[in-house]
DNA sequence: ATGTCCAATAAAATCGATTTTTTATTTGCG
DNA sequence: CGCAAATAAAAAATCGATTTTATTGGACAT
């Protein structure tokens, strides 16, 4: 639906879209816990809207893999597991590596400029651990691969990003960053990307994910 | 939702599930043409059900990329294009290659037996160009990679399979098969998979897709 | 105690009607 | 005429109520 992280609520958004964005965030942040039953009536109250938009929003979330639908017994937030986490991490490394290569091979001045811009915005919000940062963080990572000229690949990466960040929220965000030079890593990736050093950029990006993944694993049973 | 091609309509299927399966097939086969507006009222009549199940089914199809949703202006069957086709083909080769390797690395007697079985069923239906064949054909390809122990990867492959077969239907199925030893190719892939020759199996599979893709391209403007 | 049947309850699924928004058509004016 | 505003028609989106299905909590028999 939308590749970005946070949803900038538009005036004209339908009740369904609003519900979709809210529910997505609730699930990503763990506010709606993995495996939790998502009762229509409860969500109706929580989001202050009718059953139809809720059901539609949940349906949209199904193929995002954030919600599962059980025939005649409603919806649940998708389960989490160690296996699932490993799987996401591996696929993500593999797909983003591919996407980053393409992106760099198609490099243009415009892409580079945008990259710098997005990186700057992220850095500026790095101090505060707000949702604003999370949004810009996703923007940065999507901007890196955003020039790959393959919407499908981008969609998959975006989906995997979200699935992954969910684990980050579940583990408690702060723990992930503690004692790590995340900003350094980002800057290094940026520099490699801008200097057209494909191998280096890919290596740094994958390592960035793997290291973060390693930290996260400690917090997953 | 369901990884298989055709939907075996279950007694207990909800109106939404029924609608989902029917709509999916209508879009895959081109019965609902690329870009076509999907009016709720029209579909209501066509499928003999209310608006809610239709809308829910369409929402489920959105993330399958078979349907696009436009804020306040309804749903449309996803567009097709040469670029999209190329993208699907390339991603498919790459992801299935990865999946097939994993699948073979985890090879078990049970997996092999299933593979033989599924291949047999497909072959039996090969003569008739029925939807039955299409179902078994997908089953065969999914069975090949089905042992990869990565549900996410399988889901992506399944999705790409569907997106691809849509082009096959749009081009007119017969043309794709004409003058080709499809059954030979399948048998060779099967043999390579069973004989644990990873390189060979991957090479044959990818080539199978690329050759088929080449034939198809001729029919896409 | 343990399991099975049945009623009562809760929830999901669906429908039909209403509201909102978009799209098409007409009308009026430069 | 051509264009823009107003109106009418169509469609999407949403709501509230109804129907269907699953779940829960006994009553009873083993």
XYZ file of C-alpha atoms (C1' of nucleotides) in Angstrom:
502
model
C 0.000 0.000 0.000
C 2.352 2.652 1.222
C 6.056 2.000 1.342
C 6.814 4.506 4.036
C 6.689 3.724 7.686
C 4.493 6.233 9.399
C 1.296 7.311 7.763
C 0.853 11.000 7.246
C -2.899 11.114 7.732
C -4.407 12.874 4.794
C -7.589 14.838 5.019
C -9.261 12.724 2.384
C -8.280 9.339 3.673
C -11.142 6.939 3.849
C -12.071 5.247 7.090
C -10.555 2.075 5.693
C -7.209 3.703 4.968
C -7.169 5.334 8.355
C -7.927 2.022 10.014
C -5.311 0.298 7.900
C -2.600 2.722 8.931
C -3.532 2.644 12.567
C -3.808 -1.103 12.760
C -0.556 -1.551 10.928
C 1.200 0.642 13.429
C -0.481 -1.044 16.376
C 0.732 -4.409 15.169
C 4.208 -3.246 14.227
C 4.747 -1.676 17.611
C 3.435 -4.679 19.450
C 0.497 -2.756 20.804
C -1.489 -5.564 19.333
C 0.580 -8.538 20.386
C 1.596 -11.439 18.155
C -1.129 -14.037 18.045
C -3.632 -11.717 19.626
C -7.205 -12.113 18.560
C -8.421 -9.085 16.701
C -12.072 -8.778 17.534
C -14.017 -6.568 15.220
C -16.161 -5.070 17.955
C -13.154 -4.241 20.115
C -11.348 -2.594 17.219
C -14.504 -0.801 16.268
C -14.415 0.916 19.621
C -10.682 1.443 19.660
C -10.668 3.108 16.256
C -14.086 4.629 16.419
C -15.339 3.338 13.128
C -17.686 0.747 11.683
C -17.139 -2.916 11.083
C -16.739 -2.665 7.327
C -13.662 -0.423 7.294
C -12.109 -2.539 10.028
C -12.636 -5.769 8.156
C -11.353 -4.254 4.960
C -8.276 -2.882 6.660
C -7.574 -6.257 8.232
C -7.943 -7.889 4.843
C -5.396 -5.490 3.423
C -3.036 -6.429 6.213
C -3.361 -10.124 5.545
C -1.085 -10.247 2.533
C 1.319 -7.938 4.309
C 1.653 -10.929 6.624
C 0.873 -8.846 9.656
C -2.553 -10.370 10.081
C -3.861 -13.863 9.522
C -7.404 -14.646 8.647
C -9.092 -17.786 9.909
C -12.121 -18.914 8.016
C -15.192 -18.170 10.106
C -13.167 -17.336 13.161
C -11.881 -13.939 12.495
C -8.510 -12.298 12.402
C -5.390 -12.484 14.532
C -2.136 -10.590 14.629
C 0.483 -12.766 12.976
C 2.544 -14.937 15.292
C 6.225 -14.358 15.777
C 8.918 -16.956 16.169
C 12.626 -17.396 16.082
C 12.351 -19.232 12.765
C 10.311 -16.441 11.294
C 12.826 -13.883 12.461
C 15.728 -15.786 10.938
C 13.850 -16.174 7.725
C 13.055 -12.495 7.467
C 16.640 -11.541 8.177
C 18.064 -13.857 5.580
C 15.621 -12.967 2.842
C 16.050 -9.329 3.609
C 19.804 -9.456 3.249
C 19.520 -11.309 0.030
C 16.840 -9.130 -1.554
C 18.223 -5.830 -0.377
C 21.668 -6.742 -1.591
C 20.225 -7.395 -4.993
C 18.193 -4.198 -4.906
C 21.085 -2.070 -3.735
C 23.278 -3.291 -6.561
C 20.653 -2.411 -9.118
C 19.985 0.877 -7.477
C 23.636 1.806 -7.648
C 23.996 0.594 -11.188
C 21.250 3.004 -12.164
C 22.710 5.803 -10.095
C 21.788 9.334 -11.070
C 22.507 12.707 -9.568
C 18.930 12.972 -8.498
C 19.052 9.690 -6.633
C 22.247 10.673 -4.870
C 20.842 14.008 -3.840
C 17.747 12.414 -2.435
C 19.879 9.951 -0.547
C 21.855 12.694 1.105
C 18.698 14.552 1.937
C 16.979 11.586 3.482
C 20.075 10.655 5.418
C 20.275 14.140 6.792
C 16.697 14.062 7.969
C 17.248 10.746 9.664
C 20.379 11.942 11.413
C 18.602 14.986 12.679
C 15.982 12.853 14.349
C 18.412 10.247 15.616
C 18.816 11.773 19.043
C 15.172 11.541 19.945
C 13.915 8.004 19.757
C 10.612 9.112 18.346
C 8.456 7.462 15.746
C 9.648 10.284 13.581
C 13.046 8.643 13.586
C 11.617 5.285 12.673
C 9.879 6.808 9.708
C 13.013 8.505 8.479
C 15.028 5.396 9.129
C 12.822 3.409 6.841
C 12.931 6.208 4.310
C 16.698 6.064 4.309
C 16.865 2.344 3.770
C 14.221 2.492 1.076
C 15.993 5.387 -0.589
C 19.156 3.337 -0.800
C 17.465 0.646 -2.832
C 14.803 2.923 -4.284
C 16.576 3.377 -7.579
C 16.574 -0.304 -8.487
C 13.796 0.144 -11.030
C 11.919 -2.834 -9.758
C 8.701 -2.000 -7.944
C 8.077 -5.607 -7.081
C 11.447 -6.027 -5.466
C 10.920 -2.807 -3.544
C 7.569 -4.006 -2.343
C 9.080 -7.203 -1.012
C 11.860 -5.311 0.701
C 9.418 -2.912 2.251
C 7.339 -5.757 3.529
C 10.358 -7.483 4.994
C 11.496 -4.247 6.560
C 8.202 -3.952 8.375
C 8.186 -7.553 9.475
C 11.665 -7.068 10.827
C 11.086 -3.801 12.592
C 8.218 -5.437 14.385
C 10.692 -7.656 16.169
C 12.678 -4.601 17.023
C 9.702 -3.005 18.713
C 8.865 -6.227 20.467
C 12.373 -6.451 21.867
C 12.163 -2.874 23.062
C 13.737 -0.452 20.684
C 16.306 1.058 22.935
C 18.103 -2.204 23.584
C 18.845 -2.582 19.913
C 20.700 0.636 19.619
C 22.515 0.504 22.922
C 26.247 0.620 22.673
C 26.271 0.690 18.925
C 27.428 3.233 16.464
C 24.350 2.999 14.318
C 24.880 6.447 12.939
C 28.398 5.525 11.934
C 27.146 2.490 10.127
C 24.577 4.517 8.272
C 27.122 7.106 7.265
C 29.494 4.467 6.001
C 26.754 2.881 3.927
C 25.801 6.256 2.558
C 29.393 7.051 1.629
C 29.904 3.726 -0.073
C 26.667 4.130 -1.987
C 27.617 7.603 -3.129
C 31.100 6.538 -4.124
C 29.742 3.800 -6.367
C 31.615 1.126 -4.510
C 29.045 -1.584 -5.003
C 30.817 -4.367 -3.201
C 31.580 -2.244 -0.199
C 28.088 -0.818 0.048
C 26.468 -4.227 -0.163
C 28.872 -5.654 2.356
C 28.217 -2.829 4.798
C 24.479 -2.999 4.354
C 24.275 -6.732 4.882
C 26.569 -6.526 7.849
C 24.434 -3.710 9.248
C 21.433 -6.007 9.108
C 23.232 -9.008 10.447
C 24.704 -7.171 13.392
C 21.370 -5.588 14.236
C 19.834 -9.000 13.838
C 22.350 -10.485 16.206
C 21.515 -7.938 18.867
C 17.860 -8.579 18.394
C 18.147 -12.321 18.657
C 19.286 -12.005 22.205
C 15.869 -10.583 22.998
C 13.902 -13.276 21.274
C 13.246 -16.484 23.129
C -3.825 -17.036 1.107
C -3.707 -20.317 -0.712
C -0.568 -21.361 -2.520
C -2.292 -23.653 -4.967
C -3.663 -22.506 -8.251
C -7.234 -23.586 -8.502
C -9.485 -23.366 -5.506
C -11.210 -26.504 -4.428
C -14.409 -24.928 -3.175
C -15.069 -26.161 0.298
C -18.508 -26.514 1.737
C -17.742 -24.192 4.587
C -16.060 -21.438 2.642
C -17.342 -18.037 3.516
C -18.775 -15.770 0.864
C -15.579 -13.749 1.088
C -13.352 -16.746 0.418
C -15.544 -17.852 -2.441
C -15.428 -14.392 -3.946
C -11.675 -14.213 -3.424
C -11.076 -17.445 -5.282
C -13.406 -16.587 -8.111
C -12.066 -13.079 -8.562
C -8.506 -14.293 -8.435
C -9.208 -16.750 -11.218
C -11.103 -14.205 -13.266
C -8.156 -11.852 -13.098
C -5.514 -14.505 -13.684
C -7.295 -15.778 -16.752
C -7.842 -12.313 -18.130
C -11.572 -12.614 -17.818
C -11.255 -9.393 -15.933
C -8.813 -7.526 -18.115
C -5.752 -5.618 -16.902
C -6.710 -2.124 -15.875
C -10.406 -2.940 -15.914
C -12.535 -1.145 -13.392
C -13.977 -3.521 -10.865
C -17.316 -2.102 -9.940
C -18.767 -3.483 -6.791
C -22.315 -3.598 -8.084
C -21.295 -5.398 -11.259
C -19.307 -7.976 -9.311
C -22.147 -8.311 -6.873
C -24.305 -9.530 -9.707
C -21.635 -11.613 -11.348
C -20.831 -13.477 -8.158
C -24.257 -13.337 -6.595
C -23.193 -11.982 -3.239
C -23.263 -8.809 -1.208
C -20.970 -5.841 -1.323
C -19.083 -6.636 1.868
C -17.639 -9.983 0.766
C -16.722 -8.484 -2.584
C -14.891 -5.569 -1.049
C -13.122 -7.831 1.392
C -12.080 -10.208 -1.345
C -10.760 -7.330 -3.425
C -8.820 -6.087 -0.433
C -7.246 -9.491 -0.044
C -6.232 -9.375 -3.684
C -4.567 -6.004 -3.346
C -1.402 -7.223 -1.703
C -1.313 -10.132 -4.113
C -0.801 -7.338 -6.637
C -3.658 -8.534 -8.754
C -5.853 -5.640 -7.763
C -5.115 -2.010 -7.063
C -7.158 0.136 -4.802
C -7.661 3.817 -5.491
C -8.670 5.924 -2.580
C -12.337 6.811 -2.950
C -12.514 5.560 -6.486
C -12.680 1.867 -6.131
C -10.705 -1.079 -7.374
C -9.139 -2.026 -10.683
C -7.481 -5.127 -12.018
C -3.748 -4.491 -11.962
C -2.230 -3.217 -15.163
C 0.196 -5.277 -17.183
C 3.248 -4.087 -19.012
C 6.381 -5.302 -20.643
C 8.457 -3.904 -17.780
C 6.296 -5.664 -15.248
C 6.631 -8.914 -17.120
C 10.402 -8.648 -17.275
C 10.547 -7.827 -13.615
C 8.446 -10.803 -12.641
C 10.518 -13.126 -14.761
C 13.788 -11.949 -13.352
C 12.714 -11.991 -9.730
C 11.137 -15.344 -10.202
C 14.293 -16.891 -11.571
C 16.316 -15.469 -8.777
C 13.977 -16.421 -5.956
C 13.114 -19.848 -7.253
C 16.744 -20.648 -7.815
C 17.414 -19.818 -4.207
C 14.405 -21.774 -3.037
C 15.224 -24.812 -5.141
C 18.726 -24.964 -3.738
C 17.433 -24.892 -0.213
C 14.749 -27.366 -1.004
C 17.285 -29.805 -2.390
C 19.681 -29.265 0.474
C 16.913 -30.338 2.822
C 15.937 -33.239 0.639
C 14.130 -36.125 2.290
C 12.561 -39.294 1.001
C 9.166 -37.872 1.669
C 9.844 -34.784 -0.387
C 11.143 -36.844 -3.285
C 8.137 -39.113 -3.199
C 5.783 -36.188 -3.243
C 7.654 -34.688 -6.139
C 7.293 -37.839 -8.194
C 3.639 -38.041 -7.333
C 2.889 -34.463 -8.250
C 4.856 -34.768 -11.449
C 2.897 -37.850 -12.386
C -0.403 -36.076 -11.843
C 0.705 -33.171 -13.945
C 1.870 -35.387 -16.775
C -1.403 -37.219 -16.785
C -3.286 -33.993 -17.316
C -0.808 -32.573 -19.802
C -2.711 -33.726 -22.868
C -5.857 -31.851 -22.042
C -5.265 -28.147 -21.708
C -7.680 -27.892 -18.838
C -7.483 -25.759 -15.759
C -6.806 -29.047 -14.063
C -3.440 -29.053 -15.768
C -2.691 -25.523 -14.681
C -3.395 -26.462 -11.106
C -1.119 -29.472 -11.246
C 1.520 -27.489 -13.063
C 1.682 -24.999 -10.256
C 1.672 -27.822 -7.758
C 4.683 -29.321 -9.457
C 6.653 -26.126 -9.438
C 5.717 -25.407 -5.858
C 6.605 -28.950 -4.855
C 10.072 -28.499 -6.294
C 10.807 -25.592 -4.024
C 8.379 -26.629 -1.307
C 11.040 -28.151 0.874
C 13.043 -24.966 1.279
C 11.803 -24.427 4.834
C 11.045 -20.814 4.211
C 7.354 -19.977 4.133
C 8.053 -16.377 3.251
C 10.137 -17.288 0.266
C 7.484 -19.743 -0.852
C 4.840 -17.077 -0.570
C 6.820 -14.729 -2.757
C 7.416 -17.441 -5.321
C 3.770 -18.368 -5.336
C 2.796 -14.791 -5.857
C 5.255 -14.391 -8.690
C 4.044 -17.606 -10.245
C 0.530 -16.238 -10.355
C 1.581 -12.892 -11.706
C 3.492 -14.692 -14.414
C 0.831 -17.174 -15.378
C -1.501 -14.270 -15.861
C 0.606 -13.172 -18.789
C 0.457 -16.682 -20.124
C -3.314 -16.622 -20.091
C -3.370 -13.177 -21.636
C -1.143 -14.347 -24.457
C -3.399 -17.325 -25.049
C -2.153 -20.420 -23.390
C -1.804 -22.632 -26.414
C 0.754 -20.431 -28.093
C 3.125 -20.797 -25.206
C 3.316 -24.512 -25.419
C 3.338 -24.828 -29.173
C 6.305 -26.581 -30.606
C 8.002 -27.071 -27.288
C 8.912 -30.125 -25.348
C 7.537 -28.823 -22.098
C 7.086 -32.279 -20.729
C 10.687 -33.090 -21.516
C 11.827 -30.016 -19.667
C 9.756 -30.926 -16.635
C 11.081 -34.453 -16.619
C 14.655 -33.244 -16.834
C 14.122 -30.858 -13.950
C 12.521 -33.619 -11.935
C 15.404 -35.979 -12.628
C 18.004 -33.411 -11.699
C 16.146 -32.580 -8.505
C 15.902 -36.225 -7.549
C 19.534 -36.887 -8.328
C 20.645 -34.081 -6.027
C 22.450 -32.300 -8.807
C 21.827 -28.825 -7.510
C 23.619 -26.898 -10.210
C 21.957 -28.799 -12.975
C 18.503 -28.550 -11.479
C 18.792 -24.814 -10.944
C 20.153 -24.306 -14.423
C 17.340 -26.295 -15.978
C 14.673 -24.564 -13.935
C 15.889 -21.090 -14.722
C 16.278 -21.935 -18.362
C 12.768 -23.388 -18.342
C 11.457 -20.052 -17.130
C 13.569 -17.998 -19.451
C 12.626 -19.967 -22.515
C 8.957 -19.855 -21.603
C 9.382 -16.176 -20.941
C 10.953 -15.679 -24.339
C 8.003 -17.319 -26.054
C 5.626 -15.203 -24.068
C 7.354 -11.943 -24.827
C 6.548 -12.353 -28.468
C 2.895 -12.046 -27.508
C 3.292 -8.974 -25.382
C 3.420 -5.672 -27.117
C -13.614 -37.126 37.615
C -14.319 -37.300 32.488
C -16.573 -36.839 28.445
C -20.761 -35.694 25.538
C -24.773 -33.273 24.426
C -27.407 -29.119 24.467
C -28.553 -24.448 25.397
C -26.912 -19.703 25.925
C -23.724 -16.397 24.609
C -20.455 -14.096 21.897
C -18.444 -13.230 17.744
C -17.997 -13.379 12.729
C -20.076 -12.778 8.464
C -23.349 -10.853 5.624
C -27.024 -7.939 4.026
C -29.744 -3.786 2.824
C -30.000 0.932 3.351
C -27.797 5.459 3.891
C -24.214 8.743 3.306
C -20.393 10.588 0.930
C -17.638 11.227 -3.008
C -16.752 11.017 -7.721
C -18.069 11.262 -12.473
C -21.081 12.725 -16.091
C -24.321 16.017 -17.870
C -26.411 20.143 -18.372
C -26.841 24.952 -18.037
C -25.417 29.720 -18.186
C -22.184 33.220 -19.373
C -18.201 35.532 -21.613
C -18.609 28.189 -29.518
C -15.675 27.237 -25.271
C -15.349 26.980 -20.644
C -16.743 26.877 -15.937
C -20.099 26.382 -12.459
C -24.214 23.915 -11.049
C -26.874 19.863 -11.124
C -27.931 15.041 -11.763
C -26.477 10.421 -11.869
C -23.497 6.792 -10.558
C -20.476 4.604 -7.744
C -17.794 4.059 -3.513
C -17.762 3.964 1.256
C -19.902 3.359 5.452
C -23.317 2.209 8.857
C -26.712 -0.445 11.625
C -29.201 -4.513 11.802
C -29.717 -9.424 10.812
C -28.130 -13.959 10.060
C -24.883 -17.488 10.587
C -21.274 -19.757 12.944
C -18.231 -20.705 16.713
C -17.460 -20.734 21.635
C -18.645 -21.196 26.331
C -20.755 -23.152 30.355
C -23.437 -26.233 32.449
C -26.518 -30.776 33.036
C -26.273 -35.321 32.729
C -24.540 -39.977 32.067
C -20.645 -43.021 32.208
